[in-house]
Amino acid sequence: MALMKPFELVFELGSNISLRSSAIHLDGLLSNVCFRHTGSPDKALSMLDELLLFDQTHGIYHGSALAFGVTPEHSIVASFRHYVGTMRHGRELRDDIIAPNQISRAGKELYRKITITGGPEKLRLNKHQAYYSPYVVFHGVGDIPRIDRLVQFHCARIGVNANSGGGTVRYTVIREIDQDYSCVDGLGQIARNLPVSWFKEGFKEGLKASPN
């Protein structure tokens, strides 16, 4: 097994990002990357064990949740992301349906009218809470060169509705660091979801925030 070292993974964003109620964790992000790479859920989980350090005692990977990055010039901006979608059934695209179906008095061919006020052809304006910041960051302990190659190839976008342009990644940087911030960050704040057993074993002593 490759030597696993603490690292910081940074994604510079080119568009705002939409998230669900639970934060994206690095192990979740990399499990998706592994699935894209292997095409198999079982192989993806096996591959993830080779990428990130796993804590057998508490059943967690050494991978933090997503954190927003800010600079003196740019902070986090909350907004909404909109996009329009329509639905079409395949049967509605047959030539005999979309071809002219009648002749007007002026001798012009008339096409079937498409109803957009309701039904499957209704225009839909989707609205999602979104956030923009200069970059997002993860911390972990793992195989840095291999993770770098995989995220460079597979992580073009991050977040909910990424396929429609949200969470566009401009570039990715990963670097080795001296300390593991995957569970508790440099400010003493909890960096990921943690099991109760983790706190019962005394790890909470260095925290500057309540485990609740």
PDB file of C-alpha atoms in Angstrom:
ATOM      1  CA  MET A   1       0.000   0.000   0.000  1.00  0.00           C
ATOM      2  CA  ALA A   2       1.252   3.471  -0.848  1.00  0.00           C
ATOM      3  CA  LEU A   3       2.378   5.742   1.966  1.00  0.00           C
ATOM      4  CA  MET A   4      -0.568   7.849   3.133  1.00  0.00           C
ATOM      5  CA  LYS A   5       0.141  11.428   4.160  1.00  0.00           C
ATOM      6  CA  PRO A   6      -1.948  14.415   5.336  1.00  0.00           C
ATOM      7  CA  PHE A   7      -3.000  16.710   2.491  1.00  0.00           C
ATOM      8  CA  GLU A   8      -5.110  19.708   1.522  1.00  0.00           C
ATOM      9  CA  LEU A   9      -7.231  19.504  -1.644  1.00  0.00           C
ATOM     10  CA  VAL A  10      -8.416  22.802  -3.142  1.00  0.00           C
ATOM     11  CA  PHE A  11     -10.907  23.323  -5.982  1.00  0.00           C
ATOM     12  CA  GLU A  12     -11.113  26.815  -7.494  1.00  0.00           C
ATOM     13  CA  LEU A  13     -14.724  27.428  -8.554  1.00  0.00           C
ATOM     14  CA  GLY A  14     -15.872  28.991 -11.780  1.00  0.00           C
ATOM     15  CA  SER A  15     -19.597  29.054 -10.896  1.00  0.00           C
ATOM     16  CA  ASN A  16     -21.773  28.902  -7.800  1.00  0.00           C
ATOM     17  CA  ILE A  17     -22.350  25.560  -6.112  1.00  0.00           C
ATOM     18  CA  SER A  18     -25.578  23.974  -4.833  1.00  0.00           C
ATOM     19  CA  LEU A  19     -25.519  21.626  -1.838  1.00  0.00           C
ATOM     20  CA  ARG A  20     -27.955  19.387  -0.020  1.00  0.00           C
ATOM     21  CA  SER A  21     -28.752  19.618   3.682  1.00  0.00           C
ATOM     22  CA  SER A  22     -25.777  17.377   4.494  1.00  0.00           C
ATOM     23  CA  ALA A  23     -22.280  18.505   3.550  1.00  0.00           C
ATOM     24  CA  ILE A  24     -20.188  16.798   0.889  1.00  0.00           C
ATOM     25  CA  HIS A  25     -17.452  14.724   2.535  1.00  0.00           C
ATOM     26  CA  LEU A  26     -14.151  13.886   0.866  1.00  0.00           C
ATOM     27  CA  ASP A  27     -14.787  10.143   1.142  1.00  0.00           C
ATOM     28  CA  GLY A  28     -18.133  10.619  -0.598  1.00  0.00           C
ATOM     29  CA  LEU A  29     -16.559  12.706  -3.350  1.00  0.00           C
ATOM     30  CA  LEU A  30     -13.762  10.188  -3.902  1.00  0.00           C
ATOM     31  CA  SER A  31     -16.144   7.214  -3.853  1.00  0.00           C
ATOM     32  CA  ASN A  32     -17.953   8.842  -6.774  1.00  0.00           C
ATOM     33  CA  VAL A  33     -14.611   9.400  -8.505  1.00  0.00           C
ATOM     34  CA  CYS A  34     -13.723   5.729  -7.967  1.00  0.00           C
ATOM     35  CA  PHE A  35     -17.063   4.639  -9.415  1.00  0.00           C
ATOM     36  CA  ARG A  36     -16.522   6.811 -12.485  1.00  0.00           C
ATOM     37  CA  HIS A  37     -13.080   5.288 -12.880  1.00  0.00           C
ATOM     38  CA  THR A  38     -14.051   1.617 -12.387  1.00  0.00           C
ATOM     39  CA  GLY A  39     -17.740   1.509 -13.363  1.00  0.00           C
ATOM     40  CA  SER A  40     -18.351  -0.920 -10.480  1.00  0.00           C
ATOM     41  CA  PRO A  41     -19.680  -0.108  -6.971  1.00  0.00           C
ATOM     42  CA  ASP A  42     -17.707  -2.972  -5.410  1.00  0.00           C
ATOM     43  CA  LYS A  43     -14.461  -2.040  -7.153  1.00  0.00           C
ATOM     44  CA  ALA A  44     -15.038   1.617  -6.232  1.00  0.00           C
ATOM     45  CA  LEU A  45     -15.235   0.841  -2.504  1.00  0.00           C
ATOM     46  CA  SER A  46     -12.149  -1.345  -2.702  1.00  0.00           C
ATOM     47  CA  MET A  47     -10.319   1.417  -4.553  1.00  0.00           C
ATOM     48  CA  LEU A  48     -11.381   4.016  -1.961  1.00  0.00           C
ATOM     49  CA  ASP A  49      -9.663   1.970   0.753  1.00  0.00           C
ATOM     50  CA  GLU A  50      -6.434   2.361  -1.230  1.00  0.00           C
ATOM     51  CA  LEU A  51      -6.837   6.132  -1.520  1.00  0.00           C
ATOM     52  CA  LEU A  52      -7.922   7.295   1.954  1.00  0.00           C
ATOM     53  CA  LEU A  53      -6.836   6.173   5.410  1.00  0.00           C
ATOM     54  CA  PHE A  54      -9.678   4.303   7.140  1.00  0.00           C
ATOM     55  CA  ASP A  55     -10.193   4.313  10.915  1.00  0.00           C
ATOM     56  CA  GLN A  56     -11.254   0.728  11.665  1.00  0.00           C
ATOM     57  CA  THR A  57     -12.100   1.511  15.298  1.00  0.00           C
ATOM     58  CA  HIS A  58     -14.668   4.222  14.544  1.00  0.00           C
ATOM     59  CA  GLY A  59     -15.628   3.281  10.986  1.00  0.00           C
ATOM     60  CA  ILE A  60     -14.708   6.579   9.313  1.00  0.00           C
ATOM     61  CA  TYR A  61     -12.322   7.694   6.601  1.00  0.00           C
ATOM     62  CA  HIS A  62      -9.789  10.429   7.250  1.00  0.00           C
ATOM     63  CA  GLY A  63     -11.536  12.901   4.955  1.00  0.00           C
ATOM     64  CA  SER A  64     -13.110  16.213   5.966  1.00  0.00           C
ATOM     65  CA  ALA A  65     -16.359  17.777   4.867  1.00  0.00           C
ATOM     66  CA  LEU A  66     -16.315  20.530   2.230  1.00  0.00           C
ATOM     67  CA  ALA A  67     -15.318  23.940   3.571  1.00  0.00           C
ATOM     68  CA  PHE A  68     -15.688  27.234   1.734  1.00  0.00           C
ATOM     69  CA  GLY A  69     -12.562  29.293   1.194  1.00  0.00           C
ATOM     70  CA  VAL A  70     -12.444  33.091   1.284  1.00  0.00           C
ATOM     71  CA  THR A  71      -9.880  35.736   0.411  1.00  0.00           C
ATOM     72  CA  PRO A  72      -9.522  39.395   1.495  1.00  0.00           C
ATOM     73  CA  GLU A  73     -11.175  40.380  -1.799  1.00  0.00           C
ATOM     74  CA  HIS A  74     -13.923  37.730  -2.026  1.00  0.00           C
ATOM     75  CA  SER A  75     -16.158  36.189   0.623  1.00  0.00           C
ATOM     76  CA  ILE A  76     -18.991  33.629   0.419  1.00  0.00           C
ATOM     77  CA  VAL A  77     -22.029  34.887  -1.513  1.00  0.00           C
ATOM     78  CA  ALA A  78     -25.419  33.227  -1.056  1.00  0.00           C
ATOM     79  CA  SER A  79     -27.687  33.255  -4.106  1.00  0.00           C
ATOM     80  CA  PHE A  80     -30.144  31.185  -6.095  1.00  0.00           C
ATOM     81  CA  ARG A  81     -29.379  29.222  -9.209  1.00  0.00           C
ATOM     82  CA  HIS A  82     -32.090  28.997 -11.884  1.00  0.00           C
ATOM     83  CA  TYR A  83     -32.344  26.938 -15.004  1.00  0.00           C
ATOM     84  CA  VAL A  84     -35.211  26.069 -17.316  1.00  0.00           C
ATOM     85  CA  GLY A  85     -36.073  22.490 -18.127  1.00  0.00           C
ATOM     86  CA  THR A  86     -38.775  20.918 -20.279  1.00  0.00           C
ATOM     87  CA  MET A  87     -39.973  17.361 -20.517  1.00  0.00           C
ATOM     88  CA  ARG A  88     -40.752  15.497 -23.725  1.00  0.00           C
ATOM     89  CA  HIS A  89     -42.054  12.001 -24.294  1.00  0.00           C
ATOM     90  CA  GLY A  90     -40.491  10.049 -27.133  1.00  0.00           C
ATOM     91  CA  ARG A  91     -43.880   9.334 -28.641  1.00  0.00           C
ATOM     92  CA  GLU A  92     -44.400  13.091 -29.127  1.00  0.00           C
ATOM     93  CA  LEU A  93     -41.417  13.344 -31.451  1.00  0.00           C
ATOM     94  CA  ARG A  94     -42.647  10.971 -34.156  1.00  0.00           C
ATOM     95  CA  ASP A  95     -42.798  12.374 -37.688  1.00  0.00           C
ATOM     96  CA  ASP A  96     -46.518  11.729 -38.006  1.00  0.00           C
ATOM     97  CA  ILE A  97     -47.163  13.887 -34.943  1.00  0.00           C
ATOM     98  CA  ILE A  98     -44.816  16.808 -35.486  1.00  0.00           C
ATOM     99  CA  ALA A  99     -45.459  17.013 -39.249  1.00  0.00           C
ATOM    100  CA  PRO A 100     -48.104  19.479 -40.553  1.00  0.00           C
ATOM    101  CA  ASN A 101     -51.514  18.014 -39.791  1.00  0.00           C
ATOM    102  CA  GLN A 102     -53.865  20.393 -41.527  1.00  0.00           C
ATOM    103  CA  ILE A 103     -54.113  23.008 -44.267  1.00  0.00           C
ATOM    104  CA  SER A 104     -55.336  26.510 -43.500  1.00  0.00           C
ATOM    105  CA  ARG A 105     -57.748  28.479 -45.738  1.00  0.00           C
ATOM    106  CA  ALA A 106     -54.773  30.390 -47.087  1.00  0.00           C
ATOM    107  CA  GLY A 107     -53.240  27.113 -48.186  1.00  0.00           C
ATOM    108  CA  LYS A 108     -50.533  27.133 -45.525  1.00  0.00           C
ATOM    109  CA  GLU A 109     -49.552  24.022 -43.622  1.00  0.00           C
ATOM    110  CA  LEU A 110     -50.248  24.190 -39.888  1.00  0.00           C
ATOM    111  CA  TYR A 111     -48.270  22.318 -37.255  1.00  0.00           C
ATOM    112  CA  ARG A 112     -49.566  20.801 -34.061  1.00  0.00           C
ATOM    113  CA  LYS A 113     -49.605  23.292 -31.194  1.00  0.00           C
ATOM    114  CA  ILE A 114     -47.464  22.468 -28.179  1.00  0.00           C
ATOM    115  CA  THR A 115     -49.048  23.218 -24.815  1.00  0.00           C
ATOM    116  CA  ILE A 116     -46.581  24.745 -22.348  1.00  0.00           C
ATOM    117  CA  THR A 117     -49.040  25.757 -19.625  1.00  0.00           C
ATOM    118  CA  GLY A 118     -49.316  22.263 -18.188  1.00  0.00           C
ATOM    119  CA  GLY A 119     -48.702  18.577 -18.707  1.00  0.00           C
ATOM    120  CA  PRO A 120     -45.432  16.960 -19.776  1.00  0.00           C
ATOM    121  CA  GLU A 121     -44.504  19.862 -22.051  1.00  0.00           C
ATOM    122  CA  LYS A 122     -44.787  22.532 -19.381  1.00  0.00           C
ATOM    123  CA  LEU A 123     -41.790  24.836 -19.035  1.00  0.00           C
ATOM    124  CA  ARG A 124     -40.201  24.362 -15.651  1.00  0.00           C
ATOM    125  CA  LEU A 125     -38.088  27.012 -13.937  1.00  0.00           C
ATOM    126  CA  ASN A 126     -36.001  25.260 -11.306  1.00  0.00           C
ATOM    127  CA  LYS A 127     -34.643  27.184  -8.342  1.00  0.00           C
ATOM    128  CA  HIS A 128     -31.895  26.007  -6.006  1.00  0.00           C
ATOM    129  CA  GLN A 129     -30.100  27.652  -3.124  1.00  0.00           C
ATOM    130  CA  ALA A 130     -26.506  28.218  -4.227  1.00  0.00           C
ATOM    131  CA  TYR A 131     -23.282  29.626  -2.873  1.00  0.00           C
ATOM    132  CA  TYR A 132     -20.254  31.172  -4.469  1.00  0.00           C
ATOM    133  CA  SER A 133     -16.787  31.459  -3.007  1.00  0.00           C
ATOM    134  CA  PRO A 134     -13.343  31.626  -4.630  1.00  0.00           C
ATOM    135  CA  TYR A 135     -12.627  28.010  -3.748  1.00  0.00           C
ATOM    136  CA  VAL A 136     -13.660  25.001  -1.649  1.00  0.00           C
ATOM    137  CA  VAL A 137     -11.246  22.863   0.325  1.00  0.00           C
ATOM    138  CA  PHE A 138     -11.019  19.338   1.760  1.00  0.00           C
ATOM    139  CA  HIS A 139      -8.462  17.800   4.118  1.00  0.00           C
ATOM    140  CA  GLY A 140      -7.532  14.154   4.349  1.00  0.00           C
ATOM    141  CA  VAL A 141      -4.886  11.500   4.777  1.00  0.00           C
ATOM    142  CA  GLY A 142      -4.188   9.355   1.757  1.00  0.00           C
ATOM    143  CA  ASP A 143      -2.275   8.529  -1.411  1.00  0.00           C
ATOM    144  CA  ILE A 144      -1.636  12.072  -2.663  1.00  0.00           C
ATOM    145  CA  PRO A 145      -0.279  11.396  -6.201  1.00  0.00           C
ATOM    146  CA  ARG A 146      -3.063   8.944  -7.029  1.00  0.00           C
ATOM    147  CA  ILE A 147      -5.815  11.179  -5.665  1.00  0.00           C
ATOM    148  CA  ASP A 148      -4.362  14.074  -7.661  1.00  0.00           C
ATOM    149  CA  ARG A 149      -4.526  12.133 -10.938  1.00  0.00           C
ATOM    150  CA  LEU A 150      -8.085  10.944 -10.336  1.00  0.00           C
ATOM    151  CA  VAL A 151      -9.637  14.281  -9.329  1.00  0.00           C
ATOM    152  CA  GLN A 152      -7.867  16.107 -12.157  1.00  0.00           C
ATOM    153  CA  PHE A 153      -9.530  13.751 -14.634  1.00  0.00           C
ATOM    154  CA  HIS A 154     -12.952  13.133 -13.050  1.00  0.00           C
ATOM    155  CA  CYS A 155     -13.832  16.274 -11.021  1.00  0.00           C
ATOM    156  CA  ALA A 156     -14.898  18.872 -13.565  1.00  0.00           C
ATOM    157  CA  ARG A 157     -17.834  19.940 -11.374  1.00  0.00           C
ATOM    158  CA  ILE A 158     -18.916  19.530  -7.747  1.00  0.00           C
ATOM    159  CA  GLY A 159     -22.289  19.637  -5.999  1.00  0.00           C
ATOM    160  CA  VAL A 160     -25.964  19.164  -6.740  1.00  0.00           C
ATOM    161  CA  ASN A 161     -27.031  19.515 -10.402  1.00  0.00           C
ATOM    162  CA  ALA A 162     -23.404  19.581 -11.473  1.00  0.00           C
ATOM    163  CA  ASN A 163     -24.438  18.189 -14.855  1.00  0.00           C
ATOM    164  CA  SER A 164     -26.271  21.453 -15.587  1.00  0.00           C
ATOM    165  CA  GLY A 165     -23.244  23.671 -15.002  1.00  0.00           C
ATOM    166  CA  GLY A 166     -23.192  24.198 -11.242  1.00  0.00           C
ATOM    167  CA  GLY A 167     -19.999  23.961  -9.222  1.00  0.00           C
ATOM    168  CA  THR A 168     -17.683  24.252 -12.213  1.00  0.00           C
ATOM    169  CA  VAL A 169     -14.053  23.583 -11.266  1.00  0.00           C
ATOM    170  CA  ARG A 170     -11.460  25.867 -12.863  1.00  0.00           C
ATOM    171  CA  TYR A 171      -8.459  24.030 -11.514  1.00  0.00           C
ATOM    172  CA  THR A 172      -7.443  21.685  -8.710  1.00  0.00           C
ATOM    173  CA  VAL A 173      -4.451  21.804  -6.362  1.00  0.00           C
ATOM    174  CA  ILE A 174      -3.415  19.187  -3.804  1.00  0.00           C
ATOM    175  CA  ARG A 175      -0.487  19.584  -1.446  1.00  0.00           C
ATOM    176  CA  GLU A 176       1.035  17.681   1.425  1.00  0.00           C
ATOM    177  CA  ILE A 177       0.690  19.299   4.872  1.00  0.00           C
ATOM    178  CA  ASP A 178       2.243  18.571   8.258  1.00  0.00           C
ATOM    179  CA  GLN A 179      -0.884  17.784  10.277  1.00  0.00           C
ATOM    180  CA  ASP A 180      -4.080  15.784   9.832  1.00  0.00           C
ATOM    181  CA  TYR A 181      -7.058  18.186   9.706  1.00  0.00           C
ATOM    182  CA  SER A 182      -9.566  15.626   8.425  1.00  0.00           C
ATOM    183  CA  CYS A 183     -11.483  15.350  11.725  1.00  0.00           C
ATOM    184  CA  VAL A 184     -10.612  18.591  13.548  1.00  0.00           C
ATOM    185  CA  ASP A 185      -9.448  21.626  11.579  1.00  0.00           C
ATOM    186  CA  GLY A 186      -6.682  24.084  12.416  1.00  0.00           C
ATOM    187  CA  LEU A 187      -9.097  26.264  14.414  1.00  0.00           C
ATOM    188  CA  GLY A 188     -10.234  23.413  16.645  1.00  0.00           C
ATOM    189  CA  GLN A 189     -13.597  23.046  14.879  1.00  0.00           C
ATOM    190  CA  ILE A 190     -15.098  19.698  13.888  1.00  0.00           C
ATOM    191  CA  ALA A 191     -14.236  19.096  10.240  1.00  0.00           C
ATOM    192  CA  ARG A 192     -16.586  16.193   9.420  1.00  0.00           C
ATOM    193  CA  ASN A 193     -19.445  14.065  10.751  1.00  0.00           C
ATOM    194  CA  LEU A 194     -18.073  11.939  13.584  1.00  0.00           C
ATOM    195  CA  PRO A 195     -19.511   9.001  15.558  1.00  0.00           C
ATOM    196  CA  VAL A 196     -20.267   9.306  19.278  1.00  0.00           C
ATOM    197  CA  SER A 197     -17.590   6.673  19.982  1.00  0.00           C
ATOM    198  CA  TRP A 198     -14.965   9.105  18.660  1.00  0.00           C
ATOM    199  CA  PHE A 199     -15.837  11.632  21.361  1.00  0.00           C
ATOM    200  CA  LYS A 200     -16.146   9.024  24.117  1.00  0.00           C
ATOM    201  CA  GLU A 201     -12.519   8.062  23.606  1.00  0.00           C
ATOM    202  CA  GLY A 202     -11.328  11.529  24.588  1.00  0.00           C
ATOM    203  CA  PHE A 203     -10.587  13.074  21.197  1.00  0.00           C
ATOM    204  CA  LYS A 204     -12.754  16.090  22.051  1.00  0.00           C
ATOM    205  CA  GLU A 205     -10.176  17.596  24.404  1.00  0.00           C
ATOM    206  CA  GLY A 206      -8.639  19.777  21.686  1.00  0.00           C
ATOM    207  CA  LEU A 207     -11.965  21.045  20.359  1.00  0.00           C
ATOM    208  CA  LYS A 208     -12.886  24.718  20.638  1.00  0.00           C
ATOM    209  CA  ALA A 209     -16.566  24.033  19.904  1.00  0.00           C
ATOM    210  CA  SER A 210     -19.201  21.816  21.474  1.00  0.00           C
ATOM    211  CA  PRO A 211     -19.506  18.353  19.846  1.00  0.00           C
ATOM    212  CA  ASN A 212     -23.258  19.016  19.635  1.00  0.00           C
TER     213      ASN A 212
END
